[in-house]
mmCIF file of C-alpha atoms and ligand atoms in Angstrom:
data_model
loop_
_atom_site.group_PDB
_atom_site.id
_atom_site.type_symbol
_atom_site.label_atom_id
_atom_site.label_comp_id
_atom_site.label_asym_id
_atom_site.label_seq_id
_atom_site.Cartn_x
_atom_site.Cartn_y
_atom_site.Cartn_z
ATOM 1 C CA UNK A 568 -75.936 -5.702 36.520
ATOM 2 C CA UNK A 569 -74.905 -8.806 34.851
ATOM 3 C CA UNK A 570 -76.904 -12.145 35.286
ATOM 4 C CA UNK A 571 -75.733 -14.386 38.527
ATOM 5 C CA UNK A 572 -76.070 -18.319 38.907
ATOM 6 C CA UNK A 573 -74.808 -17.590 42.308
ATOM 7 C CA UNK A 574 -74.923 -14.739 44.794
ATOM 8 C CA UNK A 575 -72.055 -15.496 47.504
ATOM 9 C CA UNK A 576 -70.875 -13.534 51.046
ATOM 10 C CA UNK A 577 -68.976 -15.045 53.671
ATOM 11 C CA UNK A 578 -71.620 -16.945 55.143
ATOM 12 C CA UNK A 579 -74.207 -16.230 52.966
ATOM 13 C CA UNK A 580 -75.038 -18.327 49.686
ATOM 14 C CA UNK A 581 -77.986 -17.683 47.565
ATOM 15 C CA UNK A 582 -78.522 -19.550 43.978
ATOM 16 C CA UNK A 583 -81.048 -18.400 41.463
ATOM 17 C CA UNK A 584 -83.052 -21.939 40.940
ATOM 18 C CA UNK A 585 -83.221 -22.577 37.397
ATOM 19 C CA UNK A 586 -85.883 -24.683 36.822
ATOM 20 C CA UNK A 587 -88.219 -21.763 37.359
ATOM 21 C CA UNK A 588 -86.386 -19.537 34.502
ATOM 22 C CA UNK A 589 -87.569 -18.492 32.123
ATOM 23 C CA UNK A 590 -91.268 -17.106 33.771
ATOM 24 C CA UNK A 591 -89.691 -16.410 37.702
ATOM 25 C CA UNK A 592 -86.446 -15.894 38.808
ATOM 26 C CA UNK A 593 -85.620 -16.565 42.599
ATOM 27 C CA UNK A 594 -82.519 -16.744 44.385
ATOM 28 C CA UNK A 595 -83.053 -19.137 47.344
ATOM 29 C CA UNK A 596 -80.759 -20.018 50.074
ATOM 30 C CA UNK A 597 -78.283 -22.817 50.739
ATOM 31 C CA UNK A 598 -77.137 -23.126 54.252
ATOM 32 C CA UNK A 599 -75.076 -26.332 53.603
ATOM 33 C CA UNK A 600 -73.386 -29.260 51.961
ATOM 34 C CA UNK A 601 -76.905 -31.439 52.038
ATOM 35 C CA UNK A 602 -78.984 -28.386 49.916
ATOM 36 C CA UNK A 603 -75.775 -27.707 47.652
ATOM 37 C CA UNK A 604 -76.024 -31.660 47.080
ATOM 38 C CA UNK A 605 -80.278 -31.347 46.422
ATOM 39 C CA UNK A 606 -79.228 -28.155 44.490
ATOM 40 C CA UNK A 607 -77.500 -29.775 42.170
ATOM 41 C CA UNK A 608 -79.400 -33.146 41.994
ATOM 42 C CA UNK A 609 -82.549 -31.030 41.186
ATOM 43 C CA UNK A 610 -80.750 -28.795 38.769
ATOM 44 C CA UNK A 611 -82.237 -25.781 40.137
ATOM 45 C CA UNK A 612 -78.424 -25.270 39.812
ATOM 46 C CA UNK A 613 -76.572 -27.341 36.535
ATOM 47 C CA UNK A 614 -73.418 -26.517 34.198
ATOM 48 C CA UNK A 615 -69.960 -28.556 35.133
ATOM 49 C CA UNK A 616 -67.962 -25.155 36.418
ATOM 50 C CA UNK A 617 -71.669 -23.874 38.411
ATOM 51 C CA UNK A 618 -71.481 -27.597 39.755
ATOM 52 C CA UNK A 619 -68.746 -27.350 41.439
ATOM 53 C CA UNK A 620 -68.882 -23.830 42.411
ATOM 54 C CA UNK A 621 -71.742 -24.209 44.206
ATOM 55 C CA UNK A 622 -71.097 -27.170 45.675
ATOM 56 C CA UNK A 623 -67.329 -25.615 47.137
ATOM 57 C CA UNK A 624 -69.521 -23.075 48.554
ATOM 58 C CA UNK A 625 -72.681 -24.671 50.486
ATOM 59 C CA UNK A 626 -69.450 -26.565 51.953
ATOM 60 C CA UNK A 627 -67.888 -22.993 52.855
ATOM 61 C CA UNK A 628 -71.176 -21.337 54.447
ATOM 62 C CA UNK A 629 -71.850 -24.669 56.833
ATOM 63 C CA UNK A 630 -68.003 -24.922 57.859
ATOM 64 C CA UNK A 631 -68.664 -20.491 58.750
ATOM 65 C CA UNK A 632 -72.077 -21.288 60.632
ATOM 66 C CA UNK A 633 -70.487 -24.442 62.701
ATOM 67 C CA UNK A 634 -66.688 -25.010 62.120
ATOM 68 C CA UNK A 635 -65.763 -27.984 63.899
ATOM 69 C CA UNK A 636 -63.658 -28.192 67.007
ATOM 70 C CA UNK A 637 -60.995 -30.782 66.124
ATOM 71 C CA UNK A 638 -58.736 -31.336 62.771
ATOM 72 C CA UNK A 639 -59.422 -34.547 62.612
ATOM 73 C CA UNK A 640 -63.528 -34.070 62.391
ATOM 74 C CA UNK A 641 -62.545 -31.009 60.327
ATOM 75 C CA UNK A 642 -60.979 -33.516 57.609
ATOM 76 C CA UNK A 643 -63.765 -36.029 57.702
ATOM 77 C CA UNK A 644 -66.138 -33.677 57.575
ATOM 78 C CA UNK A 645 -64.983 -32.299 54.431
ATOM 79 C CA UNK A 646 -64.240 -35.438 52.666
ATOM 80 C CA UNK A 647 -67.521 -37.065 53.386
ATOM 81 C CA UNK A 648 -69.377 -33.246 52.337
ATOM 82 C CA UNK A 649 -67.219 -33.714 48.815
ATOM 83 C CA UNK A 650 -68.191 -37.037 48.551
ATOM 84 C CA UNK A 651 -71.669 -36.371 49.206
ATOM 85 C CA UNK A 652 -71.409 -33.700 46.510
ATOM 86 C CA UNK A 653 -69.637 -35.618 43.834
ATOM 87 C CA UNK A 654 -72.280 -38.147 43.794
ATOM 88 C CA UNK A 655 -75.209 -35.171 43.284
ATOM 89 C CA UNK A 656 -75.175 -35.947 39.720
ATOM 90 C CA UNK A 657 -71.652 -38.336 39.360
ATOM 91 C CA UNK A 658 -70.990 -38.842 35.642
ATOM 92 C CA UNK A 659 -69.660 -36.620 32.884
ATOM 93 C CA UNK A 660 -68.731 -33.515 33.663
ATOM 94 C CA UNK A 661 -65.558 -33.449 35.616
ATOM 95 C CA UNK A 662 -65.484 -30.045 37.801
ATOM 96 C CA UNK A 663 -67.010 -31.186 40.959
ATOM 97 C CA UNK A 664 -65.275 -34.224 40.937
ATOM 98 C CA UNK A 665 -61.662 -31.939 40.196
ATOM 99 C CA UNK A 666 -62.282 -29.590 43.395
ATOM 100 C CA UNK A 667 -62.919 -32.353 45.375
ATOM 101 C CA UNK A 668 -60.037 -34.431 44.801
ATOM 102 C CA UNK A 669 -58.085 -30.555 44.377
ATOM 103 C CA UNK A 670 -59.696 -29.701 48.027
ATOM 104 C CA UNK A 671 -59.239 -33.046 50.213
ATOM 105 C CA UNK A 672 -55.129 -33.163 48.930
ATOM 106 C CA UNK A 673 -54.939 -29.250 49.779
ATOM 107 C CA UNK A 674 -56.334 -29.712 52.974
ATOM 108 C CA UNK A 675 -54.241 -32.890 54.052
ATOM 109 C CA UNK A 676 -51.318 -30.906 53.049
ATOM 110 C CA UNK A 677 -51.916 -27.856 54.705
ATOM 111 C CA UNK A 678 -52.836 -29.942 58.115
ATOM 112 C CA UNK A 679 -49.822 -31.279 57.840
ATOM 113 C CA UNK A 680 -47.777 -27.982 58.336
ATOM 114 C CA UNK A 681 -46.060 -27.420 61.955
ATOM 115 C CA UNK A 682 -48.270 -25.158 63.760
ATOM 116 C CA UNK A 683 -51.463 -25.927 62.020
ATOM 117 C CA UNK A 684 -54.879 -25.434 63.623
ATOM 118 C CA UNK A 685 -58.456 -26.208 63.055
ATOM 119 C CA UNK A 686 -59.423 -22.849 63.004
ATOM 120 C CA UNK A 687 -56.709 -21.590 60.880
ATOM 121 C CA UNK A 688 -57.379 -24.533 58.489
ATOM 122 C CA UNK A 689 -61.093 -24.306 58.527
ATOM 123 C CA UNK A 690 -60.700 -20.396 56.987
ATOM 124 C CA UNK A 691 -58.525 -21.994 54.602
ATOM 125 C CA UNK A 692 -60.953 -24.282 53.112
ATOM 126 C CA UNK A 693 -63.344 -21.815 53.320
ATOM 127 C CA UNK A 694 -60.680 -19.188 51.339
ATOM 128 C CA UNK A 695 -60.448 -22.122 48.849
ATOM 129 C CA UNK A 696 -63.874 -22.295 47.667
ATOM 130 C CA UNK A 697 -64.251 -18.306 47.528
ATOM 131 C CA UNK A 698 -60.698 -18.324 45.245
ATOM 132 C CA UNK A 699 -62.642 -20.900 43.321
ATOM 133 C CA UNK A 700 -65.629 -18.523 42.568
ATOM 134 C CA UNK A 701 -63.375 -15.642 41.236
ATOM 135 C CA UNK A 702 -60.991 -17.436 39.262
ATOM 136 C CA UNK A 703 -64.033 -18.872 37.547
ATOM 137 C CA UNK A 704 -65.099 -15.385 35.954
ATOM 138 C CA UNK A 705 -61.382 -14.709 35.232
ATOM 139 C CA UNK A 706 -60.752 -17.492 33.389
ATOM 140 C CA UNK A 707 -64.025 -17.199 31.531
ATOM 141 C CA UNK A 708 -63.753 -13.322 30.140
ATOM 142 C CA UNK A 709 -60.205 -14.593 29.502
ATOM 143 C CA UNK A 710 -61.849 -17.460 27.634
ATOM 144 C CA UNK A 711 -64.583 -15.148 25.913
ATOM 145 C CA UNK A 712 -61.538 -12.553 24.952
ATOM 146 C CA UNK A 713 -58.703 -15.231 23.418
ATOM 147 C CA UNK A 714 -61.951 -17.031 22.002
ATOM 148 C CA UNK A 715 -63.451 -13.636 20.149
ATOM 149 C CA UNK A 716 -59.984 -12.974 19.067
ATOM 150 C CA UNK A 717 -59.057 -16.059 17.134
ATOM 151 C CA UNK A 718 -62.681 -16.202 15.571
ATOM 152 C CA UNK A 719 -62.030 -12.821 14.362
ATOM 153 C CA UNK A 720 -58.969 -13.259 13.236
ATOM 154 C CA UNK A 721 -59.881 -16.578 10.849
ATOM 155 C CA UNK A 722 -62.802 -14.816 9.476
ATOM 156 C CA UNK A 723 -60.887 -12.553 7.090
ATOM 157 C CA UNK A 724 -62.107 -9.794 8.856
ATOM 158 C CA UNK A 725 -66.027 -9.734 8.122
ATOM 159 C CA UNK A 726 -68.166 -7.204 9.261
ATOM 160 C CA UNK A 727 -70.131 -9.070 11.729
ATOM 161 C CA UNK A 728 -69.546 -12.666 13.059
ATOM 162 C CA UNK A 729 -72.406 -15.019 13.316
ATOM 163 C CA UNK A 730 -71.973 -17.806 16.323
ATOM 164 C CA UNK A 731 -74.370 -20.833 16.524
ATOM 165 C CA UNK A 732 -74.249 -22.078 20.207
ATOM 166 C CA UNK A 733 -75.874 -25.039 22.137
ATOM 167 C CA UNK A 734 -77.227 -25.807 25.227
ATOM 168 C CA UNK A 735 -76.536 -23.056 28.118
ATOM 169 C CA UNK A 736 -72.786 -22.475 28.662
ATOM 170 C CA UNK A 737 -73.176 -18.953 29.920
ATOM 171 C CA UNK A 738 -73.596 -16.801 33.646
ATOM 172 C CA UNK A 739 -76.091 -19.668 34.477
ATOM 173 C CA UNK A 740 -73.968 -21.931 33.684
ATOM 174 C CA UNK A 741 -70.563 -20.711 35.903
ATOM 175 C CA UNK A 742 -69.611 -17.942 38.527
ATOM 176 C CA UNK A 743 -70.684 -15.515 35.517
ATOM 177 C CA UNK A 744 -69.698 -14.319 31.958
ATOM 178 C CA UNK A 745 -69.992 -18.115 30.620
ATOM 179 C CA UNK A 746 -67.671 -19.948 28.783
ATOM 180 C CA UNK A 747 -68.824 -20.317 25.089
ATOM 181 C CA UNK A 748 -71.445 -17.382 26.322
ATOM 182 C CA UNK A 749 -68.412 -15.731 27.038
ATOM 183 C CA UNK A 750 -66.999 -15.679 23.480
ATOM 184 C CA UNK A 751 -70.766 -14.365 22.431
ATOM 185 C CA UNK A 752 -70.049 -11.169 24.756
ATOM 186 C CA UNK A 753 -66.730 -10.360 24.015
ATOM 187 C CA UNK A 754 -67.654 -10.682 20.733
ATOM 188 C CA UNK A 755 -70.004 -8.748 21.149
ATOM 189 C CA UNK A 756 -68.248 -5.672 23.532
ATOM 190 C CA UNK A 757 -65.775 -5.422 20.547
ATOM 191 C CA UNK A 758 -69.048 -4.792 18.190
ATOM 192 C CA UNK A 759 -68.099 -7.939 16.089
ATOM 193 C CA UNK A 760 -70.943 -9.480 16.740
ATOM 194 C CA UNK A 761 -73.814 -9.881 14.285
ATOM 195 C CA UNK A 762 -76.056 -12.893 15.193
ATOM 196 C CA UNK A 763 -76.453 -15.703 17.607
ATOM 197 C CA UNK A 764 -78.647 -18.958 16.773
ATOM 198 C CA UNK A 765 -78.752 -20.693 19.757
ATOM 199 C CA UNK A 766 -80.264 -24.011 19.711
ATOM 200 C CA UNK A 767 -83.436 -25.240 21.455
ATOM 201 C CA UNK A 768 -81.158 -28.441 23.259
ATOM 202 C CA UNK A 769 -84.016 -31.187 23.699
ATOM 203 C CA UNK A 770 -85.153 -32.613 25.387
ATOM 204 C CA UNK A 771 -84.105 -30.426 28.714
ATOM 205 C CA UNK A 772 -84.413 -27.364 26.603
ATOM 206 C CA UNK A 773 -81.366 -25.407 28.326
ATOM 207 C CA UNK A 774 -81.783 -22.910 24.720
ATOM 208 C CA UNK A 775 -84.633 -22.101 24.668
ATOM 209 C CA UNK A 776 -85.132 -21.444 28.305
ATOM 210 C CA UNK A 777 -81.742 -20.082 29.938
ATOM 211 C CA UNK A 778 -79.531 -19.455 26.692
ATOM 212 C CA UNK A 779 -82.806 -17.695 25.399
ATOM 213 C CA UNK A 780 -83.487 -16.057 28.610
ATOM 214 C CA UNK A 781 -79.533 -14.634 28.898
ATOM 215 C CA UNK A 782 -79.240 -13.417 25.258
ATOM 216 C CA UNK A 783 -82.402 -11.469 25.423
ATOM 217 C CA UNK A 784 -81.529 -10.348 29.303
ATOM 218 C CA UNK A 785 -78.033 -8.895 27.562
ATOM 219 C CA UNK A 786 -80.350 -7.466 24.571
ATOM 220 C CA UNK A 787 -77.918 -9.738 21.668
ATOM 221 C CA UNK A 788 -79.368 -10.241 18.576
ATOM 222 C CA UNK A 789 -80.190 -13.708 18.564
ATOM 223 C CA UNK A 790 -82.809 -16.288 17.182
ATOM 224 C CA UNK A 791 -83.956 -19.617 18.558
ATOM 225 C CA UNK A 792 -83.595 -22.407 16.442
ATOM 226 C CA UNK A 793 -85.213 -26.051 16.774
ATOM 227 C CA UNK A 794 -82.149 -28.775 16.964
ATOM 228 C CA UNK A 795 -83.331 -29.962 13.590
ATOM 229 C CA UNK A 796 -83.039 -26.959 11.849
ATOM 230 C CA UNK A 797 -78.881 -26.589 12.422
ATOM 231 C CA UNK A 798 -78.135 -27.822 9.087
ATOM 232 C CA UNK A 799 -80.308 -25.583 7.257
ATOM 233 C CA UNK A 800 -79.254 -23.139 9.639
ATOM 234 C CA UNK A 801 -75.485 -23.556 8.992
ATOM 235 C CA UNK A 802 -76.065 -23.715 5.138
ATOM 236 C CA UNK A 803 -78.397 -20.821 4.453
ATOM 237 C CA UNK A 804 -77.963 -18.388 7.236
ATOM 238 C CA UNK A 805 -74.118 -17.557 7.140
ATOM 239 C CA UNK A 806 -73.146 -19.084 10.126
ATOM 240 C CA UNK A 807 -68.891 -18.341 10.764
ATOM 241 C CA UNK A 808 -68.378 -20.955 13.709
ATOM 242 C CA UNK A 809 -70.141 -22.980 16.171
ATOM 243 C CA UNK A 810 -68.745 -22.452 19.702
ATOM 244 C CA UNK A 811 -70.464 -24.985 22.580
ATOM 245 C CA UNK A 812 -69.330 -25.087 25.723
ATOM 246 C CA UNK A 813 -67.873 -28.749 27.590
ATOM 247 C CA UNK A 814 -68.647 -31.028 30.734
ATOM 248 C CA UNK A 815 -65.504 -32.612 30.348
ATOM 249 C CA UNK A 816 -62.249 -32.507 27.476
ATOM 250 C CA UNK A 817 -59.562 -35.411 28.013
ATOM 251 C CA UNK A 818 -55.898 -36.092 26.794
ATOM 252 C CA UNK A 819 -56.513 -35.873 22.970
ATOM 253 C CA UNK A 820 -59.109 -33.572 22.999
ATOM 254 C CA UNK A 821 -62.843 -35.486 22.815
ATOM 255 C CA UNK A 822 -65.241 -33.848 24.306
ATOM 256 C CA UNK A 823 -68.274 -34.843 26.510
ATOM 257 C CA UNK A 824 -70.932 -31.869 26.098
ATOM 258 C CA UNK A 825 -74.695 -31.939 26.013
ATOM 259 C CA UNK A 826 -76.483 -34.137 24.093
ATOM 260 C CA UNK A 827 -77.078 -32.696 20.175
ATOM 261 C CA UNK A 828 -73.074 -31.659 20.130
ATOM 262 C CA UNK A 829 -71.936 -34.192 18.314
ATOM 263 C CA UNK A 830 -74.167 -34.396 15.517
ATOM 264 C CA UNK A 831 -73.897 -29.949 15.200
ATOM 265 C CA UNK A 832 -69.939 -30.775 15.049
ATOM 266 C CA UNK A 833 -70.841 -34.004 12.183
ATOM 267 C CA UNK A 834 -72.993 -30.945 10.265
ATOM 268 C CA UNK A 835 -70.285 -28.534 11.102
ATOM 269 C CA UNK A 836 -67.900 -30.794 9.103
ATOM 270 C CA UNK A 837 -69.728 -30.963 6.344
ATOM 271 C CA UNK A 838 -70.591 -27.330 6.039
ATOM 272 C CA UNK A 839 -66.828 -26.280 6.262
ATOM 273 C CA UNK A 840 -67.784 -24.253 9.424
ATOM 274 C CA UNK A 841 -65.130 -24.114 12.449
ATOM 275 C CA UNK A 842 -66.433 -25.986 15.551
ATOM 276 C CA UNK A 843 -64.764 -24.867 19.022
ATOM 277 C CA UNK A 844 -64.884 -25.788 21.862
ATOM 278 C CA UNK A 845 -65.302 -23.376 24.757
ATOM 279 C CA UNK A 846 -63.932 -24.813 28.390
ATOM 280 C CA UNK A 847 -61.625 -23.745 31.563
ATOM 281 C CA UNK A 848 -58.934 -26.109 32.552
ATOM 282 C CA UNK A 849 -61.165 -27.389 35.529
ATOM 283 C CA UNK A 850 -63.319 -28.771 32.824
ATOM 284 C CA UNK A 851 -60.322 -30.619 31.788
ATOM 285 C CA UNK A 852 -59.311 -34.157 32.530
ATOM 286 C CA UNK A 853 -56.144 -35.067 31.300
ATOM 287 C CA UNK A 854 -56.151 -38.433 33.246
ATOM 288 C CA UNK A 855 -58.558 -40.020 30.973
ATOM 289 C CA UNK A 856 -56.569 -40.612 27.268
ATOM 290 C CA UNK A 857 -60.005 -40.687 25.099
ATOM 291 C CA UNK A 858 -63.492 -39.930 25.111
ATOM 292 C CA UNK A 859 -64.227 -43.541 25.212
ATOM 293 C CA UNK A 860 -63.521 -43.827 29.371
ATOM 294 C CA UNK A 861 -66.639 -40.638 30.064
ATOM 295 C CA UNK A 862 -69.279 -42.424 31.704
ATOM 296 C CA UNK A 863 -72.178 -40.358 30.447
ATOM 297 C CA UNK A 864 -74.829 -40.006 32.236
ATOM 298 C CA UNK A 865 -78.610 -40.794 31.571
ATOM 299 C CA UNK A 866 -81.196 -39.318 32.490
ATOM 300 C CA UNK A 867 -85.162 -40.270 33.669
ATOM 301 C CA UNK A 868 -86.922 -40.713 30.603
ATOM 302 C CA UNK A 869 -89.919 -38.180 31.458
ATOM 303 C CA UNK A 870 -87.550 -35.572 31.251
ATOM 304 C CA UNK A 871 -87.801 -36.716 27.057
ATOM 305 C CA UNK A 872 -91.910 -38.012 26.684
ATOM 306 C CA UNK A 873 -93.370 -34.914 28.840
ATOM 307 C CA UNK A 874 -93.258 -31.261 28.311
ATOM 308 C CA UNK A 875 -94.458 -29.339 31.176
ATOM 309 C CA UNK A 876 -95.603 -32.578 32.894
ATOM 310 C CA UNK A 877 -97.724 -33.680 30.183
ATOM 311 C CA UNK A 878 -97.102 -36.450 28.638
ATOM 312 C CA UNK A 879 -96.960 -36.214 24.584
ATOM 313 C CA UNK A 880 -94.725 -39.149 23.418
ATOM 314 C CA UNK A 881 -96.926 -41.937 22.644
ATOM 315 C CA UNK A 882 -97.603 -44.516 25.635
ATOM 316 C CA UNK A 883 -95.720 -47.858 25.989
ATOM 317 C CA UNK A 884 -92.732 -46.253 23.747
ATOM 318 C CA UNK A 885 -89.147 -46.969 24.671
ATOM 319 C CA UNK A 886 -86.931 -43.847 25.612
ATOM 320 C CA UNK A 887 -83.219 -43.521 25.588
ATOM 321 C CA UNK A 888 -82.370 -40.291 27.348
ATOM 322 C CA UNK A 889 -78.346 -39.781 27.139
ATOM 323 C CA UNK A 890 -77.631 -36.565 28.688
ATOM 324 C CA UNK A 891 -74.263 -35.795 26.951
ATOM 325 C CA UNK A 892 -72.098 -37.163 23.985
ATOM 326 C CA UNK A 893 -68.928 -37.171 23.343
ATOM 327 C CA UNK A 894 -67.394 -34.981 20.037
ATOM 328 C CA UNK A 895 -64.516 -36.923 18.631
ATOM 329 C CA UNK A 896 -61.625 -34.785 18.526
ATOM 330 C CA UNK A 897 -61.337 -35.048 14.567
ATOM 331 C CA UNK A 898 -64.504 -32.891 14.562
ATOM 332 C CA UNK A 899 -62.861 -30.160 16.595
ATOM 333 C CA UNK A 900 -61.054 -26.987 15.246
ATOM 334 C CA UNK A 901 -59.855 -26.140 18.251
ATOM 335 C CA UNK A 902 -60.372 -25.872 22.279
ATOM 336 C CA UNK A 903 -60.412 -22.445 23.724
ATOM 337 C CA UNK A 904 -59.224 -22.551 27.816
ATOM 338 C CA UNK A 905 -58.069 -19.782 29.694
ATOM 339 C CA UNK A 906 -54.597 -20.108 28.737
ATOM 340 C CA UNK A 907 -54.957 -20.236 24.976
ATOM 341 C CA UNK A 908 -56.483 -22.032 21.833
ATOM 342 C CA UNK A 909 -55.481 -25.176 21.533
ATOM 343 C CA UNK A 910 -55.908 -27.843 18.540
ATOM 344 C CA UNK A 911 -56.612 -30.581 20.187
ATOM 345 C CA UNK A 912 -53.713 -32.712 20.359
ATOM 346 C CA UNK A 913 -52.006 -29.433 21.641
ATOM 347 C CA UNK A 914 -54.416 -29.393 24.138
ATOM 348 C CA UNK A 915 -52.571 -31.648 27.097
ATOM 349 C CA UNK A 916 -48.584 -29.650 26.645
ATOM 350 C CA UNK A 917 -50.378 -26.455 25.657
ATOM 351 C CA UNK A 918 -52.716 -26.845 29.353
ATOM 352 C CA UNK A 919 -49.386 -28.387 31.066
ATOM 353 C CA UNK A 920 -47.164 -25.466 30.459
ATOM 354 C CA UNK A 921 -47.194 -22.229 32.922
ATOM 355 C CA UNK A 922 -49.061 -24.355 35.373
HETATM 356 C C1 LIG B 107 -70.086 -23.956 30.972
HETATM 357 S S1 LIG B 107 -70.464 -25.289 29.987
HETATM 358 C C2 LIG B 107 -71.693 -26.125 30.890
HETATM 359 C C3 LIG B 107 -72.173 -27.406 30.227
HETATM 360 O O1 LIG B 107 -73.042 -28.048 31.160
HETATM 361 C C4 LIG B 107 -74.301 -28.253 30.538
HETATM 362 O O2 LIG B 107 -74.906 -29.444 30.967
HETATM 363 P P1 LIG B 107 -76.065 -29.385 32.110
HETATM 364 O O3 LIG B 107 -76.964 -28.242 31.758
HETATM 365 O O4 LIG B 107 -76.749 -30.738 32.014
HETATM 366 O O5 LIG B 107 -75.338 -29.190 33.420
HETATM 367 C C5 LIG B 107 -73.990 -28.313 29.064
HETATM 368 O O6 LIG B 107 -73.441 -29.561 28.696
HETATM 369 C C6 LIG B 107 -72.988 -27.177 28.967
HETATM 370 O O7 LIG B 107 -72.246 -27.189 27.801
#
């Protein structure tokens, strides 16, 4: 059985809490929109298309257990659980913030039709959020397949591929399969794969304890690696691309991603080694032109001086604790989405056609 962020039935939402990986793993319940919220605050649940996935659904399992009795509470209800959801953890990555915005206009417009009830509309929303879940894991073995695919085919055909990944962009990360995760196991299905360094991702440590945790749970060869050893990584150990998942890719193709991406792309660069960019549309936000407008956001800065609760960064110190950074679109070869590999300033027609 493959590894689950989420286990979901009408009515029924369980999500394996994170923080506890990689020693315990423990699904526990969510009943509603105010533990999706702590969920997600918490990060027993994190990754931008888990986010909102989970989120969608804690909204779908309260509205089963008590849908409400008029349209109009129906509407507010739902636009005050989004808010409430949005603002779990508000800046960078774009997903939540999509399905909300996607959700409130689809209700609106489907209240609108002649004959429309609350009950009819509250199985809708609750339909919504369940669509949301499945097309996730389409669109990611779609992303892992079209993303194996074009490594393969600008590697001149060597025997076995060798991926360096960063942070955790796989089943823990979305509805399942993973984004740049999902290039690692289609890669490796079509026995094309030969290695995986994944990095350690300080200070939160998302490698070493869930990308660790999911390569070793899906038995791929694979080898931790500090952050500081990429470049003599990339250089000495045959590395064919870097593929890192995204929180959120605008217009031109920058892209906000954990913290660490930016300088792997920089090394990247100057190794000669292709640099992708693994993401679904709904990590896309082609209202914002340029990196430049992604509010990043920082977090508390014993998440960087303690390990384990222990303190080991020297007392009194400053701390800047950036969660993300943005990769300049120059340092990109190319964005792989659901519905092809784009470079990046193909990304916006190449996402805008077929929709
Ligand atoms: C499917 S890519 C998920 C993306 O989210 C991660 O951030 P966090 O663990 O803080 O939610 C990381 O940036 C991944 O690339």
């Amino acid at each position: 059985m493959s590894l689950e962020s989420v286990r979901y039935s009408r009515g029924s939402l369980l999500v394996l809490n994170q923080l506890l990986l990689p020693h315990s793993s423990q699904y526990e319940p969510v009943t509603g929109v105010r533990e999706g919220a702590d969920a997600i605050r918490t990060m027993k649940v994190r990754g931008a298309p888990a986010i909102a996935i989970v989120g969608s659904l804690s909204l779908a399992v309260e509205l089963t257990a008590d849908p409400p009795q008029q349209t109009s509470d129906l509407l507010a209800f739902v636009r005050e659980s989004m808010e409430l959801l949005v603002g779990a953890r508000p800046a960078t990555a774009v997903n939540m913030k999509k399905a909300a915005d996607e959700l409130n206009s689809f209700l609106v417009q489907e209240a609108e039709k002649p004959g429309a009830t609350v009950q009819g509309l509250t199985d809708s929303v609750v339909l919504w959020a369940e669509t949301l879940l499945e097309k996730d894991v389409r669109d990611n073995r779609m992303i892992g397949d079209l993303g194996a695919q074009h490594i393969l085919d600008s590697t001149n055909g060597r025997a076995g591929v060798v991926i360096m990944t960063h942070c955790n962009t796989g089943s823990l990360a979305t509805a399942g399969y993973g984004t740049a995760l999902g290039v690692v196991r289609s890669l490796q299905a079509m026995g094309r794969l030969s290695h995986v360094f994944c990095t350690e991702t300080r200070p939160y440590n998302q490698g070493s304890r869930l990308t660790a945790y999911e390569l070793v749970y899906e038995k791929t060869p694979a080898t931790l690696i500090t952050d500081s050893m990429a470049a003599v990584t990339m250089r000495d150990r045959q590395v064919s691309a870097v593929v890192v998942g995204a929180d959120r890719v605008v217009a031109n193709g920058d892209t906000a991603n954990k913290v660490g991406t930016y300088q792997l792309a920089v090394l990247a660069k100057h190794h000669g080694i292709p640099f992708y960019v693994a993401a679904p549309s709904t990590s896309c936000d082609l209202g914002l032109p340029t990196g430049g407008s992604i509010v990043i956001e920082e977090r508390p800065s014993r998440e960087l001086t303690d390990i384990n609760g222990v303190r080991v960064a020297a007392p009194g110190i400053g701390v800047w604790n950036p969660a993300f950074d943005v990769t300049p679109n120059g340092l990109i070869t190319a964005i792989i989405t659901e519905r092809g590999v784009f470079k990046p300033e193909e990304l916006k027609v190449g996402l805008s056609r077929g929709l």
